[in-house]
Amino acid sequence: MRRTDVEGHGPVRFGPPLPDDGLPVLPELAGALAAAAGRTASEPVGGGAALLEAACGYWDRRGLPTTPEQAVAAPGAPALLLALTAALGGDVLVPRPCAAWWAPYARLLGRPVFHVPTPAESGGVPDPYALLETVRRVRAEGGDPRLLVLSPADDPAATVAPPEVLHGSLEAAAGEGLHLISDETWRDTVHAPHETVLLSPAEMLPEQVTVVTDLAGAHLPTAWPAAVARFPAGAAGDGLHARVLDVLTALGARVAGPVALAAGYALTEPEPVTTRITATVRLHARLAAAAHTAALDAGAVARPPQAGRHLYVDLGPLRAGLSGHDVGDAQDLEDFLAARLGMPAPGGHRFGDDLGELRVRLSTGALLSGTDEERAECLTSPAPLELPHVRRALTHLKSVLDELRDDAERWETPR
């Protein structure tokens, strides 16, 4: 991850990658990739028939009936978002904060990006009233807002938008004629799936929503880039599908042949894949809960994590102590915590928050250090947080945060 400009902490040009799960590759997935290692034929732009059929089955099982003509595959969600933004035109709206890779692709195309605040309940979805106000203000200033990107299961906030919040945002977006891109990369990583209602915007607003899923969320290692998109049915969706294929063709954005075979296998969700996903989600839910507790105990603020492999922490209450370490903004905080924790700690400015806010995303995968055998043991242990290498990592995280709390208390002005 590249740093921002040194002088004045200038524009963020390179964001952090998706949080890794910190685990060895599933043997069956490795076998699928190895079996295709000798493949020399190029995967077609947009994905081959087998991969698209697997993607359709994946969405069918989630209540989103899909035909291959509605689907496209690409080497990662960023390529899809770039193609969609180019195809749709106009200005782009995103929540604040949002995934680090959303806004740069619009800016690369010269498209203005407008951040909209999220409600208190969750991230990933803009507050409907703030959305309406932003759209009207942009239009009054001569802008042309056409696209809203959101995520029902969010990076960086690690929250799941309640159905009523999602419905309000979609109603506002539909009334303003916006097309929506629903980033559902983390939908299969919900920590308590039987207690959490996660709805896709495509279920509520089928004619105006394109769904994008990066398989690095739950199905593939982050180093194997593959993503799929589902377009609305009908003439408008067909036209968008065709324009996106044109952009992907111009970019030469093909999924690598061996990766396409592994992705198709993963999307059919055979028993080894579903078992691994379930175990991985359960493990990261425990890690996230422990990290959340450590953050709150230290006096920081964070929403309870509900999905993904990360935690978004506001260290603003500890600003007094951090100032003693020359930490005055999110870039300083990123550098300071990365050095102290020995793990990536991207600041909130990379996710669209103000540079002056002391916010940071912590990834739970970084807490799973050790050998392949030690990391694999975390999946089967009845008490993974008590394993020595995990306990050491959590203890170190807690000690760093507790030191910041103690520093803040020492620096506070006596009342």
Coordinates of C-alpha atoms in Angstrom, one line a residue, residues 92-334:
V92 CA -21.0 9.3 -9.0
L93 CA -22.5 9.2 -5.4
V94 CA -21.0 7.0 -2.7
P95 CA -21.5 6.7 1.1
R96 CA -19.1 8.2 3.6
P97 CA -17.1 6.1 4.4
C98 CA -17.0 3.6 1.5
A99 CA -14.7 0.9 0.1
A100 CA -11.3 2.4 -0.7
W101 CA -11.5 1.3 -4.3
W102 CA -14.8 2.9 -5.3
A103 CA -13.9 6.6 -5.8
P104 CA -10.5 6.3 -7.5
Y105 CA -12.0 4.6 -10.6
A106 CA -14.5 7.4 -11.1
R107 CA -11.8 10.0 -10.7
L108 CA -9.7 8.1 -13.2
L109 CA -12.4 8.7 -15.7
G110 CA -12.7 12.4 -14.8
R111 CA -16.1 11.9 -13.0
P112 CA -16.9 13.9 -9.9
V113 CA -17.5 11.8 -6.8
F114 CA -19.8 13.1 -4.0
H115 CA -19.8 11.5 -0.6
V116 CA -23.1 11.1 1.3
P117 CA -23.3 10.6 5.1
T118 CA -24.5 7.2 6.4
P119 CA -27.1 6.8 9.1
A120 CA -26.1 5.9 12.7
E121 CA -27.2 2.3 12.4
S122 CA -24.8 1.2 9.7
G123 CA -22.4 2.1 7.0
G124 CA -22.5 1.2 3.3
V125 CA -25.8 2.8 2.5
P126 CA -26.4 6.6 2.4
D127 CA -28.9 8.3 4.7
P128 CA -32.0 8.9 2.4
Y129 CA -32.5 12.5 3.3
A130 CA -28.8 13.3 2.9
L131 CA -28.9 11.5 -0.5
L132 CA -31.9 13.6 -1.7
E133 CA -30.2 16.8 -0.5
T134 CA -26.9 15.9 -2.2
V135 CA -28.5 15.0 -5.5
R136 CA -30.5 18.3 -5.5
R137 CA -27.5 20.3 -4.6
V138 CA -25.3 18.7 -7.3
R139 CA -27.9 19.3 -9.9
A140 CA -28.4 22.9 -8.8
E141 CA -24.7 23.4 -9.3
G142 CA -24.8 22.0 -12.8
G143 CA -23.8 18.5 -12.1
D144 CA -25.3 15.3 -13.5
P145 CA -25.6 12.6 -10.8
R146 CA -26.5 9.2 -12.4
L147 CA -24.9 6.5 -10.3
L148 CA -25.0 5.5 -6.7
V149 CA -22.6 2.8 -5.4
L150 CA -23.6 1.2 -2.1
S151 CA -23.0 -2.1 -0.2
P152 CA -25.6 -3.8 2.1
A153 CA -22.7 -5.6 3.9
D154 CA -20.0 -3.0 4.2
D155 CA -16.3 -2.4 3.9
P156 CA -15.0 -0.6 5.9
A157 CA -17.8 -0.3 8.5
A158 CA -18.3 -4.1 8.8
T159 CA -22.0 -3.6 9.2
V160 CA -25.2 -4.9 7.6
A161 CA -27.8 -2.3 6.6
P162 CA -31.2 -2.9 8.2
P163 CA -33.9 -3.5 5.6
E164 CA -35.8 -0.4 6.5
V165 CA -32.7 1.8 6.1
L166 CA -31.9 0.1 2.7
H167 CA -35.5 0.6 1.6
G168 CA -35.4 4.3 2.4
S169 CA -32.2 4.8 0.5
L170 CA -33.4 2.9 -2.5
E171 CA -36.7 4.8 -2.6
A172 CA -34.8 8.1 -2.6
A173 CA -32.4 6.9 -5.3
A174 CA -35.2 5.5 -7.5
G175 CA -37.1 8.8 -7.2
E176 CA -34.1 10.7 -8.5
G177 CA -33.6 8.3 -11.4
L178 CA -30.2 7.0 -10.2
H179 CA -28.8 3.6 -11.3
L180 CA -27.4 1.6 -8.4
I181 CA -24.4 -0.6 -8.2
S182 CA -24.7 -2.9 -5.2
D183 CA -21.3 -4.2 -4.1
E184 CA -22.1 -7.6 -2.5
T185 CA -18.6 -8.8 -2.0
W186 CA -19.2 -9.4 1.7
R187 CA -22.7 -10.8 1.7
D188 CA -21.5 -14.3 2.4
T189 CA -19.5 -13.3 5.4
V190 CA -22.3 -12.2 7.7
H191 CA -21.3 -13.2 11.3
A192 CA -24.8 -14.2 12.5
P193 CA -26.7 -15.2 9.3
H194 CA -29.7 -16.6 11.3
E195 CA -30.0 -13.4 13.3
T196 CA -29.2 -10.8 10.6
V197 CA -31.5 -9.9 7.7
L198 CA -29.4 -9.0 4.6
L199 CA -31.3 -8.0 1.5
S200 CA -29.9 -7.3 -1.9
P201 CA -31.0 -4.0 -3.5
A202 CA -31.7 -6.0 -6.6
E203 CA -34.5 -7.7 -4.7
M204 CA -36.2 -4.4 -3.9
L205 CA -35.4 -2.5 -7.1
P206 CA -34.7 -5.1 -9.8
E207 CA -34.8 -2.8 -12.9
Q208 CA -32.2 -0.2 -11.6
V209 CA -29.6 -2.3 -9.8
T210 CA -26.5 -4.0 -11.0
V211 CA -24.9 -6.4 -8.5
V212 CA -21.1 -6.7 -8.3
T213 CA -19.4 -9.4 -6.2
D214 CA -15.7 -9.8 -5.8
L215 CA -15.0 -13.5 -5.1
A216 CA -12.2 -12.5 -2.8
G217 CA -14.9 -11.7 -0.2
A218 CA -15.7 -15.4 0.6
H219 CA -14.8 -17.7 -2.2
L220 CA -11.3 -17.2 -3.5
P221 CA -7.9 -16.0 -2.1
T222 CA -7.4 -12.3 -2.6
A223 CA -4.4 -13.0 -4.9
W224 CA -6.7 -14.8 -7.5
P225 CA -8.6 -11.8 -9.0
A226 CA -12.1 -12.7 -10.2
A227 CA -15.5 -11.0 -9.9
V228 CA -18.9 -11.3 -11.4
A229 CA -21.7 -8.8 -12.1
R230 CA -25.4 -9.3 -12.6
F231 CA -27.3 -6.8 -14.8
P232 CA -31.0 -6.0 -14.6
A233 CA -33.3 -7.9 -17.0
G234 CA -34.8 -6.0 -19.9
A235 CA -33.7 -3.6 -22.6
A236 CA -31.9 -1.2 -20.3
G237 CA -29.9 -3.9 -18.7
D238 CA -29.0 -5.5 -22.0
G239 CA -27.7 -2.1 -23.2
L240 CA -25.6 -1.6 -20.1
H241 CA -24.3 -5.2 -20.4
A242 CA -23.2 -4.5 -24.0
R243 CA -21.5 -1.2 -23.1
V244 CA -19.7 -2.8 -20.2
L245 CA -18.4 -5.6 -22.4
D246 CA -17.1 -2.9 -24.8
V247 CA -15.1 -1.3 -22.0
L248 CA -13.7 -4.6 -20.7
T249 CA -12.7 -5.5 -24.3
A250 CA -10.9 -2.2 -24.6
L251 CA -9.1 -2.9 -21.3
G252 CA -8.3 -6.5 -22.2
A253 CA -9.9 -7.4 -18.9
R254 CA -10.1 -11.2 -19.0
V255 CA -10.2 -13.5 -16.0
A256 CA -7.0 -15.7 -16.2
G257 CA -7.9 -19.2 -17.4
P258 CA -6.8 -21.2 -14.3
V259 CA -8.5 -18.6 -12.0
A260 CA -11.7 -18.9 -14.1
L261 CA -11.8 -22.6 -13.5
A262 CA -11.2 -22.2 -9.8
A263 CA -13.8 -19.4 -9.6
G264 CA -16.4 -21.6 -11.5
Y265 CA -15.8 -24.4 -9.0
A266 CA -16.1 -22.1 -6.0
L267 CA -19.3 -20.6 -7.3
T268 CA -21.0 -24.0 -7.6
E269 CA -20.5 -24.1 -3.9
P270 CA -19.6 -27.8 -3.4
E271 CA -19.4 -29.1 0.2
P272 CA -15.7 -28.4 0.8
V273 CA -16.2 -24.7 -0.3
T274 CA -19.3 -24.1 1.9
T275 CA -17.8 -25.9 4.9
R276 CA -14.6 -23.7 4.6
I277 CA -16.7 -20.5 4.2
T278 CA -18.8 -21.3 7.2
A279 CA -15.7 -22.1 9.4
T280 CA -13.9 -19.0 8.1
V281 CA -16.8 -16.7 8.9
R282 CA -17.2 -18.2 12.4
L283 CA -13.5 -17.7 13.1
H284 CA -13.4 -14.1 11.9
A285 CA -16.6 -13.3 13.8
R286 CA -14.9 -14.3 17.0
L287 CA -11.7 -12.3 16.1
A288 CA -13.7 -9.2 15.2
A289 CA -15.8 -9.4 18.5
A290 CA -12.5 -9.7 20.5
A291 CA -10.9 -6.8 18.6
H292 CA -14.1 -4.7 19.1
T293 CA -14.1 -5.4 22.8
A294 CA -10.4 -4.3 23.0
A295 CA -11.2 -1.1 21.2
L296 CA -14.1 -0.2 23.4
D297 CA -12.2 -1.1 26.6
A298 CA -9.5 1.4 25.5
G299 CA -12.1 4.2 25.0
A300 CA -12.3 4.1 21.2
V301 CA -15.6 4.0 19.3
A302 CA -16.7 1.4 16.8
R303 CA -19.9 -0.1 15.6
P304 CA -20.3 -3.8 16.4
P305 CA -18.9 -5.8 13.4
Q306 CA -21.5 -7.8 11.6
A307 CA -19.8 -9.0 8.5
G308 CA -16.4 -9.3 6.8
R309 CA -12.9 -9.6 8.2
H310 CA -12.4 -6.1 9.5
L311 CA -13.3 -3.5 12.1
Y312 CA -13.6 0.3 11.7
V313 CA -12.4 2.1 14.8
D314 CA -12.6 5.8 15.7
L315 CA -9.7 6.8 18.0
G316 CA -10.9 10.3 18.3
P317 CA -11.5 10.0 22.0
L318 CA -7.8 9.1 22.4
R319 CA -6.6 12.2 20.5
A320 CA -4.9 13.7 23.5
G321 CA -2.7 10.7 24.0
L322 CA -2.0 10.3 20.3
S323 CA -0.9 13.9 20.0
G324 CA 2.0 12.9 22.3
H325 CA 3.1 10.6 19.5
D326 CA 2.9 13.3 16.9
V327 CA -0.3 11.8 15.5
G328 CA -2.6 14.6 14.3
D329 CA -4.5 13.0 11.4
A330 CA -5.5 9.7 9.8
Q331 CA -2.3 9.4 7.8
D332 CA -0.2 9.8 11.0
L333 CA -2.5 7.3 12.7
E334 CA -2.0 4.8 9.9

